[in-house]
Coordinates of C-alpha atoms and ligand atoms in Angstrom, one line a residue:
X1 CA 4.1 -12.5 17.3
X2 CA 2.8 -11.0 20.6
X3 CA 3.2 -11.3 24.4
X4 CA -0.3 -12.2 25.6
X5 CA -0.7 -15.7 27.0
X6 CA -2.3 -17.6 29.8
X7 CA -0.1 -18.3 32.8
X8 CA -2.1 -21.2 34.3
X9 CA -5.7 -19.9 34.1
X10 CA -5.1 -16.2 33.9
X11 CA -4.4 -14.1 30.9
X12 CA -1.2 -12.1 31.1
X13 CA 0.4 -9.3 29.0
X14 CA 4.1 -10.0 29.3
X15 CA 4.4 -10.8 33.0
X16 CA 1.4 -8.7 34.1
X17 CA -1.9 -10.2 35.2
X18 CA -4.5 -8.4 33.1
X19 CA -7.2 -8.9 35.8
X20 CA -5.0 -6.9 38.2
X21 CA -4.8 -4.1 35.6
X22 CA -8.7 -4.1 35.3
X23 CA -9.1 -4.0 39.0
X24 CA -6.8 -1.1 39.3
X25 CA -8.0 1.1 36.4
X26 CA -11.5 -0.3 35.7
X27 CA -12.9 -1.2 32.3
X28 CA -13.0 -0.6 29.4
X29 CA -9.3 -0.3 29.3
X30 CA -6.8 -0.7 26.5
X31 CA -3.6 -2.5 27.4
X32 CA -0.5 -2.5 25.2
X33 CA 2.6 -4.7 25.2
X34 CA 5.8 -2.6 24.7
X35 CA 7.9 -5.7 24.0
X36 CA 5.5 -6.8 21.2
X37 CA 5.8 -3.4 19.5
X38 CA 9.6 -3.5 19.8
X39 CA 9.7 -7.0 18.4
X40 CA 7.5 -6.0 15.4
X41 CA 9.6 -3.0 14.7
X42 CA 12.9 -4.9 14.8
X43 CA 11.5 -7.8 12.7
X44 CA 10.4 -5.5 10.0
X45 CA 13.8 -3.7 10.0
X46 CA 15.6 -7.1 9.9
X47 CA 13.4 -8.4 7.1
X48 CA 14.5 -5.6 4.8
X49 CA 18.0 -5.3 6.1
X50 CA 19.5 -5.1 2.6
X51 CA 17.9 -1.7 2.0
X52 CA 18.5 1.9 3.1
X53 CA 15.4 2.0 5.3
X54 CA 13.4 4.6 7.1
X55 CA 10.4 3.4 9.0
X56 CA 7.7 6.1 9.5
X57 CA 5.2 4.5 11.9
X58 CA 1.6 5.3 10.7
X59 CA 0.5 6.9 13.9
X60 CA -3.2 7.0 13.0
X61 CA -3.1 3.4 14.1
X62 CA -2.4 4.4 17.7
X63 CA -1.1 7.8 18.6
X64 CA -0.8 7.6 22.4
X65 CA 2.3 9.8 23.4
X66 CA 3.9 6.8 25.2
X67 CA 3.8 4.7 22.1
X68 CA 5.2 7.6 20.0
X69 CA 8.0 7.9 22.4
X70 CA 8.7 4.2 22.2
X71 CA 8.8 4.3 18.4
X72 CA 11.0 7.4 18.6
X73 CA 13.4 5.6 20.9
X74 CA 13.6 2.8 18.2
X75 CA 14.6 5.4 15.6
X76 CA 11.2 5.7 13.8
X77 CA 9.9 8.7 12.0
X78 CA 6.1 9.1 11.6
X79 CA 3.5 9.0 8.9
X80 CA 1.3 12.0 9.8
X81 CA -2.1 13.1 8.5
X82 CA -2.9 16.2 10.4
X83 CA -1.6 19.2 12.3
X84 CA -2.8 17.4 15.5
X85 CA -0.6 14.5 14.7
X86 CA 2.4 16.8 14.1
X87 CA 1.8 18.3 17.5
X88 CA 1.6 14.9 19.1
X89 CA 5.0 13.9 17.7
X90 CA 6.5 17.1 19.1
X91 CA 4.8 16.6 22.5
X92 CA 6.2 13.0 22.6
X93 CA 9.7 14.3 21.8
X94 CA 9.6 12.6 18.4
X95 CA 11.3 13.8 15.2
X96 CA 9.3 15.6 12.6
X97 CA 12.4 15.9 10.4
X98 CA 12.2 12.1 9.7
X99 CA 8.4 12.2 9.3
X100 CA 6.2 12.3 6.2
X101 CA 2.9 14.2 5.9
X102 CA 0.1 12.4 4.0
X103 CA -3.6 13.2 3.3
X104 CA -5.8 14.6 0.6
X105 CA -6.8 17.8 2.3
X106 CA -3.9 19.5 4.1
X107 CA -4.8 23.0 5.2
X108 CA -2.5 26.0 4.8
X109 CA -2.1 26.1 8.6
X110 CA -1.1 22.4 8.7
X111 CA 1.4 22.9 5.8
X112 CA 2.9 25.9 7.6
X113 CA 3.3 23.9 10.8
X114 CA 4.9 21.0 9.0
X115 CA 7.4 23.4 7.3
X116 CA 8.2 25.2 10.5
X117 CA 9.1 21.9 12.0
X118 CA 11.3 20.7 9.2
X119 CA 9.1 17.9 7.8
X120 CA 11.1 15.3 5.8
X121 CA 8.5 15.4 3.0
X122 CA 4.9 16.1 2.0
X123 CA 3.1 13.2 0.3
X124 CA 1.1 15.2 -2.3
X125 CA -2.2 13.8 -3.5
X126 CA -3.2 16.3 -6.3
X127 CA -2.1 19.3 -8.4
X128 CA -4.2 21.8 -6.4
X129 CA -2.6 20.6 -3.2
X130 CA 0.8 21.0 -4.8
X131 CA 0.0 24.6 -5.7
X132 CA -1.1 25.2 -2.1
X133 CA 2.1 23.8 -0.7
X134 CA 4.1 25.9 -3.2
X135 CA 2.2 29.0 -2.1
X136 CA 2.7 28.5 1.6
X137 CA 6.4 27.7 1.2
X138 CA 6.7 30.9 -0.9
X139 CA 5.2 33.0 1.9
X140 CA 7.7 31.5 4.3
X141 CA 10.7 31.9 2.0
X142 CA 11.5 28.2 2.0
X143 CA 11.4 25.2 -0.4
X144 CA 8.9 22.4 0.5
X145 CA 10.2 18.8 0.1
X146 CA 7.6 16.7 -1.7
X147 CA 6.8 13.3 -3.1
X148 CA 3.8 12.7 -5.3
X149 CA 1.5 9.8 -4.3
X150 CA 1.0 7.5 -7.1
X151 CA -2.3 5.6 -7.4
X152 CA -1.2 2.4 -9.1
X153 CA -4.7 1.0 -9.6
X154 CA -3.9 -2.3 -7.9
X155 CA -6.5 -4.2 -6.0
X156 CA -5.2 -4.8 -2.4
X157 CA -7.8 -7.5 -1.9
X158 CA -8.8 -6.1 1.4
X159 CA -12.0 -4.5 2.8
X160 CA -13.4 -1.9 0.4
X161 CA -13.3 0.8 3.1
X162 CA -9.5 0.4 3.5
X163 CA -8.6 -0.1 -0.1
X164 CA -6.7 3.0 -1.3
X165 CA -4.8 2.2 -4.5
X166 CA -7.7 1.6 -7.0
X167 CA -8.4 4.2 -9.6
X168 CA -11.8 5.0 -8.1
X169 CA -10.3 5.7 -4.6
X170 CA -9.7 9.4 -3.7
X171 CA -6.0 8.9 -3.1
X172 CA -3.0 9.8 -5.2
X173 CA -2.4 10.6 -8.9
X174 CA -3.0 8.0 -11.6
X175 CA 0.3 6.5 -12.9
X176 CA -0.5 7.8 -16.4
X177 CA -0.7 11.4 -15.2
X178 CA 2.2 11.2 -12.8
X179 CA 5.0 12.2 -15.3
X180 CA 3.1 15.4 -16.1
X181 CA 2.5 16.0 -12.4
X182 CA 6.2 15.8 -11.7
X183 CA 7.0 18.0 -14.6
X184 CA 4.6 20.6 -13.4
X185 CA 6.0 20.3 -9.9
X186 CA 9.6 20.7 -11.1
X187 CA 8.7 24.1 -12.5
X188 CA 7.4 25.4 -9.1
X189 CA 9.8 27.8 -7.4
X190 CA 9.2 26.7 -3.9
X191 CA 9.1 22.9 -4.4
X192 CA 11.9 20.4 -4.0
X193 CA 11.2 17.1 -5.7
X194 CA 12.4 14.6 -3.1
X195 CA 10.7 11.3 -3.7
X196 CA 7.7 9.2 -4.8
X197 CA 5.1 7.5 -2.7
X198 CA 2.2 5.0 -2.9
X199 CA 0.0 3.1 -0.4
X200 CA -2.5 0.6 -1.7
X201 CA -4.5 -0.2 1.4
X202 CA -4.6 -1.7 4.9
X203 CA -4.8 -5.2 6.3
X204 CA -3.3 -6.9 3.3
X205 CA -3.0 -10.6 4.0
X206 CA -0.8 -11.7 1.1
X207 CA 2.3 -10.2 -0.5
X208 CA 1.0 -10.4 -4.1
X209 CA -0.6 -6.9 -4.3
X210 CA 2.5 -5.3 -2.8
X211 CA 4.6 -7.0 -5.4
X212 CA 2.2 -6.1 -8.2
X213 CA 2.2 -2.4 -7.1
X214 CA 6.0 -2.1 -6.7
X215 CA 6.6 -3.9 -10.1
X216 CA 4.1 -1.5 -11.7
X217 CA 5.6 1.7 -10.3
X218 CA 9.3 0.9 -10.0
X219 CA 10.2 1.7 -13.7
X220 CA 8.7 5.2 -13.2
X221 CA 10.6 5.6 -10.0
X222 CA 13.8 4.8 -11.8
X223 CA 13.0 7.4 -14.5
X224 CA 12.3 10.0 -11.8
X225 CA 15.6 9.3 -10.2
X226 CA 17.4 9.8 -13.5
X227 CA 15.5 13.0 -14.4
X228 CA 15.0 14.8 -11.1
X229 CA 17.5 13.0 -8.8
X230 CA 14.8 12.0 -6.3
X231 CA 16.2 10.2 -3.2
X232 CA 13.5 8.1 -1.8
X233 CA 10.6 5.8 -2.6
X234 CA 7.9 5.2 0.1
X235 CA 5.9 2.0 -0.5
X236 CA 3.4 2.9 2.2
X237 CA 2.1 0.5 4.9
X238 CA -0.7 -2.0 4.9
X239 CA 0.8 -5.3 6.2
X240 CA -2.1 -7.3 7.7
X241 CA -2.2 -9.0 11.0
X242 CA -3.9 -12.1 12.5
X243 CA -7.4 -11.4 13.9
X244 CA -9.1 -14.8 13.9
X245 CA -6.6 -16.9 15.8
X246 CA -5.1 -13.9 17.5
X247 CA -4.3 -15.5 20.9
X248 CA -2.9 -18.7 19.4
X249 CA -0.8 -16.8 16.9
X250 CA 1.3 -15.4 19.8
X251 CA 2.2 -18.8 21.1
X252 CA 5.6 -20.3 20.2
X253 CA 5.4 -22.7 17.3
X254 CA 2.0 -21.6 16.0
X255 CA 3.4 -20.2 12.8
X256 CA 5.8 -23.0 12.2
X257 CA 3.0 -25.6 12.5
X258 CA 1.1 -24.1 9.6
X259 CA 1.8 -25.2 6.1
X260 CA 3.6 -22.3 4.3
X261 CA 0.7 -21.7 1.9
X262 CA -1.7 -21.1 4.9
X263 CA 0.7 -18.9 6.9
X264 CA -0.5 -15.3 7.3
X265 CA 1.8 -12.6 5.9
X266 CA 4.9 -12.1 7.9
X267 CA 7.6 -9.4 7.6
X268 CA 10.0 -12.1 6.5
X269 CA 7.8 -13.0 3.5
X270 CA 7.3 -9.3 2.7
X271 CA 11.0 -8.5 2.9
X272 CA 12.0 -11.5 0.8
X273 CA 9.6 -10.6 -1.9
X274 CA 10.2 -6.9 -2.0
X275 CA 13.9 -6.5 -1.3
X276 CA 15.0 -7.7 -4.8
X277 CA 12.6 -5.4 -6.5
X278 CA 13.6 -2.3 -4.4
X279 CA 17.3 -2.8 -4.0
X280 CA 18.2 -2.1 -7.7
X281 CA 16.6 1.4 -7.4
X282 CA 19.4 2.5 -5.1
X283 CA 17.0 4.8 -3.2
X284 CA 16.1 5.2 0.5
X285 CA 13.0 3.1 1.1
X286 CA 10.3 4.5 3.4
X287 CA 7.8 2.2 5.1
X288 CA 4.6 3.4 6.7
X289 CA 3.2 0.4 8.6
X290 CA 0.8 1.1 11.4
X291 CA -1.5 -1.9 12.0
X292 CA 1.4 -4.4 11.9
X293 CA 3.3 -2.5 14.5
X294 CA 0.6 -2.2 17.1
X295 CA -2.4 -4.3 16.2
X296 CA -1.5 -7.6 17.9
X297 CA 0.2 -5.6 20.7
X298 CA -3.0 -4.4 22.3
X299 CA -6.2 -5.8 23.9
X300 CA -9.3 -4.1 25.1
X301 CA -10.4 -5.2 28.6
X302 CA -14.1 -5.2 29.3
X303 CA -16.5 -6.4 32.1
X304 CA -19.6 -8.5 31.6
X305 CA -22.7 -6.6 32.7
X306 CA -25.4 -9.3 32.0
X307 CA -26.2 -12.4 30.1
X308 CA -29.6 -11.7 28.5
X309 CA -31.8 -14.4 27.1
X310 CA -33.5 -13.3 24.0
X311 CA -36.3 -15.0 21.9
X312 CA -33.9 -16.7 19.5
X313 CA -30.4 -16.0 20.9
X314 CA -28.5 -15.0 24.0
X315 CA -26.7 -11.7 24.4
X316 CA -23.6 -11.1 26.4
X317 CA -23.8 -7.5 27.3
X318 CA -20.4 -6.0 28.2
X319 CA -19.3 -2.6 29.3
X320 CA -17.2 -1.8 26.2
X321 CA -19.1 -0.6 23.2
X322 CA -18.8 0.5 19.6
X323 CA -17.6 3.9 20.7
X324 CA -14.5 2.2 22.3
X325 CA -13.8 -0.2 19.5
X326 CA -15.4 0.9 16.3
X327 CA -13.9 -1.7 13.9
X328 CA -16.7 -4.4 14.2
X329 CA -19.4 -1.9 13.5
X330 CA -17.5 -0.1 10.8
X331 CA -15.9 -2.9 8.9
X332 CA -17.7 -6.0 10.2
X333 CA -14.3 -7.0 11.5
X334 CA -13.5 -10.0 13.7
X335 CA -11.9 -9.7 17.1
X336 CA -11.2 -12.8 19.1
X337 CA -12.9 -12.6 22.6
X338 CA -11.4 -14.5 25.5
X339 CA -12.0 -14.7 29.2
X340 CA -9.3 -13.3 31.5
X341 CA -9.8 -16.3 33.8
X342 CA -10.0 -19.5 31.8
X343 CA -12.0 -22.3 33.3
X344 CA -12.2 -25.4 31.1
X345 CA -14.7 -27.0 33.4
X346 CA -17.4 -24.5 32.3
X347 CA -19.7 -25.1 29.4
X348 CA -19.5 -23.1 26.2
X349 CA -22.2 -20.5 25.4
X350 CA -23.2 -19.3 22.0
X351 CA -23.9 -15.6 22.3
X352 CA -23.9 -12.2 20.5
X353 CA -21.4 -10.0 22.3
X354 CA -22.9 -6.5 22.5
X355 CA -22.3 -3.2 24.1
X356 CA -24.7 -0.9 25.9
X357 CA -25.1 1.7 23.1
X358 CA -28.5 2.3 21.5
X359 CA -27.7 0.9 18.1
X360 CA -28.2 -2.6 16.8
X361 CA -24.7 -2.1 15.2
X362 CA -23.2 -2.0 18.7
X363 CA -22.3 -5.7 18.3
X364 CA -18.8 -7.1 18.6
X365 CA -19.6 -10.7 17.6
X366 CA -22.5 -12.8 16.4
X367 CA -23.2 -16.4 17.4
X368 CA -19.8 -16.6 19.0
X369 CA -18.9 -19.6 21.2
X370 CA -17.4 -18.5 24.4
X371 CA -16.7 -20.0 27.8
X372 CA -19.7 -19.2 30.0
X373 CA -19.0 -16.0 31.8
X374 CA -21.2 -14.2 34.3
X375 CA -21.9 -10.7 35.6
X376 CA -18.7 -8.9 36.8
X377 CA -16.3 -11.3 35.0
X378 CA -13.6 -9.9 32.7
X379 CA -13.0 -10.5 29.0
X380 CA -10.4 -9.3 26.5
X381 CA -10.9 -8.3 22.9
X382 CA -7.7 -9.4 21.2
X383 CA -5.8 -7.5 18.5
X384 CA -7.2 -4.2 19.5
X385 CA -4.0 -2.2 19.5
X386 CA -4.5 -0.6 16.0
X387 CA -7.4 1.6 15.0
X388 CA -9.0 1.0 18.4
X389 CA -8.5 4.0 20.8
X390 CA -7.7 6.3 17.9
X391 CA -11.1 5.7 16.3
X392 CA -13.0 5.9 19.6
X393 CA -15.7 8.5 20.2
X394 CA -17.9 9.8 23.0
X395 CA -21.1 8.5 21.5
X396 CA -23.9 8.2 24.1
X397 CA -21.7 10.5 26.3
X398 CA -19.5 7.6 27.1
X399 CA -16.0 8.7 28.3
X400 CA -13.0 7.6 26.4
X401 CA -11.4 4.5 27.8
X402 CA -8.2 4.3 29.8
X403 CA -4.9 3.1 28.3
X404 CA -2.1 1.2 30.0
X405 CA 1.4 0.2 28.8
X406 CA 3.1 -3.0 30.0
X407 CA 6.8 -3.7 29.9
X408 CA 7.9 -7.0 31.5
X409 CA 6.4 -7.0 35.0
X410 CA 5.8 -3.2 35.0
X411 CA 2.8 -1.4 33.9
X412 CA 1.7 2.2 33.9
X413 CA -1.4 4.2 33.1
X414 CA -0.6 6.1 29.9
X415 CA -4.0 7.8 29.5
X416 CA -6.5 8.2 32.3
X417 CA -10.1 7.4 31.7
X418 CA -11.8 10.6 30.6
X419 CA -13.9 12.4 33.2
X420 CA -17.4 13.7 32.6
X421 CA -16.1 17.2 33.4
X422 CA -13.6 16.9 30.6
X423 CA -16.2 15.7 28.1
X424 CA -18.4 18.8 28.6
X425 CA -15.6 21.3 29.2
X426 CA -16.0 23.1 25.9
X427 CA -19.8 23.1 25.8
X428 CA -21.9 26.0 26.9
X429 CA -25.6 27.0 27.0
X430 CA -26.0 30.3 25.0
X431 CA -27.4 33.4 26.8
X432 CA -30.6 33.3 24.7
X433 CA -31.6 29.9 26.3
X434 CA -30.8 30.9 29.8
Ligands
PLP1 C1 -0.8 6.9 3.5 C2 -0.9 5.8 4.5 N1 0.3 5.2 4.9 C3 0.2 4.2 5.8 C4 -1.0 3.8 6.4 C5 -1.0 2.7 7.4 O1 -1.6 1.6 7.0 P1 -1.5 0.3 8.0 O2 -1.9 0.6 9.3 O3 -2.4 -0.7 7.3 O4 -0.1 -0.2 7.9 C6 -2.2 4.4 6.0 C7 -3.5 3.9 6.5 O5 -4.5 4.2 6.1 C8 -2.1 5.4 5.0 O6 -3.2 6.0 4.6

C-alpha cells in the first residue's frame, strides 16, 4: 500500500534514497510518494467501479499545491472547508466546479468566492447557514447548489476528537429534522437542492460503521430523489490507514499473510460492502477521502540531536517537534519510527522520542524500542502524509518544515523550508512602544 522500503540498509521512497533528500534539504522535511497517491486513488476508484463516482479529495489532509495538481490530473475534485482552500485549488489549476464546500461556519465572503468559481455544491450544516447561502446567492443573482449534511448518529468507533457523526457532535442536521430542513430549503428562491451528504468520522478501521450509516440514511436519500430530484449522495471520507505496522504494510505479501479478520480496512472491502447499498439509489456517489489517499504516502524525516539519559528512562531528542507533526500530542496517535540507515548489528534502545519544544506533550513515542541511533543520524516518522504539514504551526518560533515530492527516481522540493524573515514578515512594533 505504499512505496517506502529498505534497499539493502537504506530507506528509500520509490527509487530515491531518503538520506540524500535529508542531506540536500535538511530536516525536518516531509517526503511524499506520488506513485503511492496515484495507486490509492486508482484502487478506490476501481473498488467502487460499479458506481457513478466523483472523488473529492479532502484537501485538509494535505493541501500542498503539487499534491492538488496530482489529484487534479487524476480527475479529482476537492472537499473544501475554507476560502483559503478554494484559492489553493485555483492556484494549483484544480477544478472548483467538481468540488464541494463543507464546514459549519462558512463566511459570506467564502460563500461568494465559492459561487463566483462555480462550486459543485455546498454541504450545509444548519438552517442559519442555509439562510446565509440563500442571501448571498440572492445578492449575486444566482442559485446556490446545496446538499444538507445529515448527522446519522452512528458511532464511527474512532478517536473522540475525529468522530463527527454522533448526535452530540457539532456537525450536520439530525436525521429526524432532515425532512423539514429539505422542505424549508425547497422554498428558498436562491437555493437548488442538489444532493445529500454525511461524514461520520476519520480513521475508521472497520467497514461496519460506514455500512450502518449508509443503511440508516439511504431510505431518506431515495425519498429525496423522488420528491426533489436530487442527483448525488456524498458519503464523506474517513477510511483509516495502517499506523502501527506502517513500514511492513507497504511490503508485498503483508496483507495477504494476515487472516482476513485481522486485515485492516482496504478499499476493496469498503467497495464490496457499500456498492450493493449505493447502486440501487441510481445517484452520483461522492467520496471525500483524505487520510487514505495521502497518509501512508508520506514520511517526516528528522535528525537525532542527542540521546539523553534521564533518572528513569532515556530520551531520544530529535529535531522535529509537535509543531511539525501534531498528531501524537493532539490524539495520542502512534507513528512508527525507523532509522534511515538500518544496522541489525546494533543493539535496541528503549526510549521516549521527543522534540525540542518546551512542553512535556512534545513527545512522539513513549518507551519505544528502536535501533540505537546517535547524534546526527536520521530517522523517519512513517505514515505522516495526512494531517501532518497541514496541522503544523510555528510554536516556539520554529519555521515550517520543507516538503519534497518523489516520483520514481526523481524528486523535487515542493515547499521550501520557511525562513525567519517570512515568519515575522507581518509583525510590527507599534509606534507607542518605539
Ligand atoms: C466533511 C469531511 N469530509 C471528509 C473528511 C476527510 O476525512 P478523512 O481524511 O478521514 O478521509 C473530513 C475530515 O475531517 C470531513 O470533515
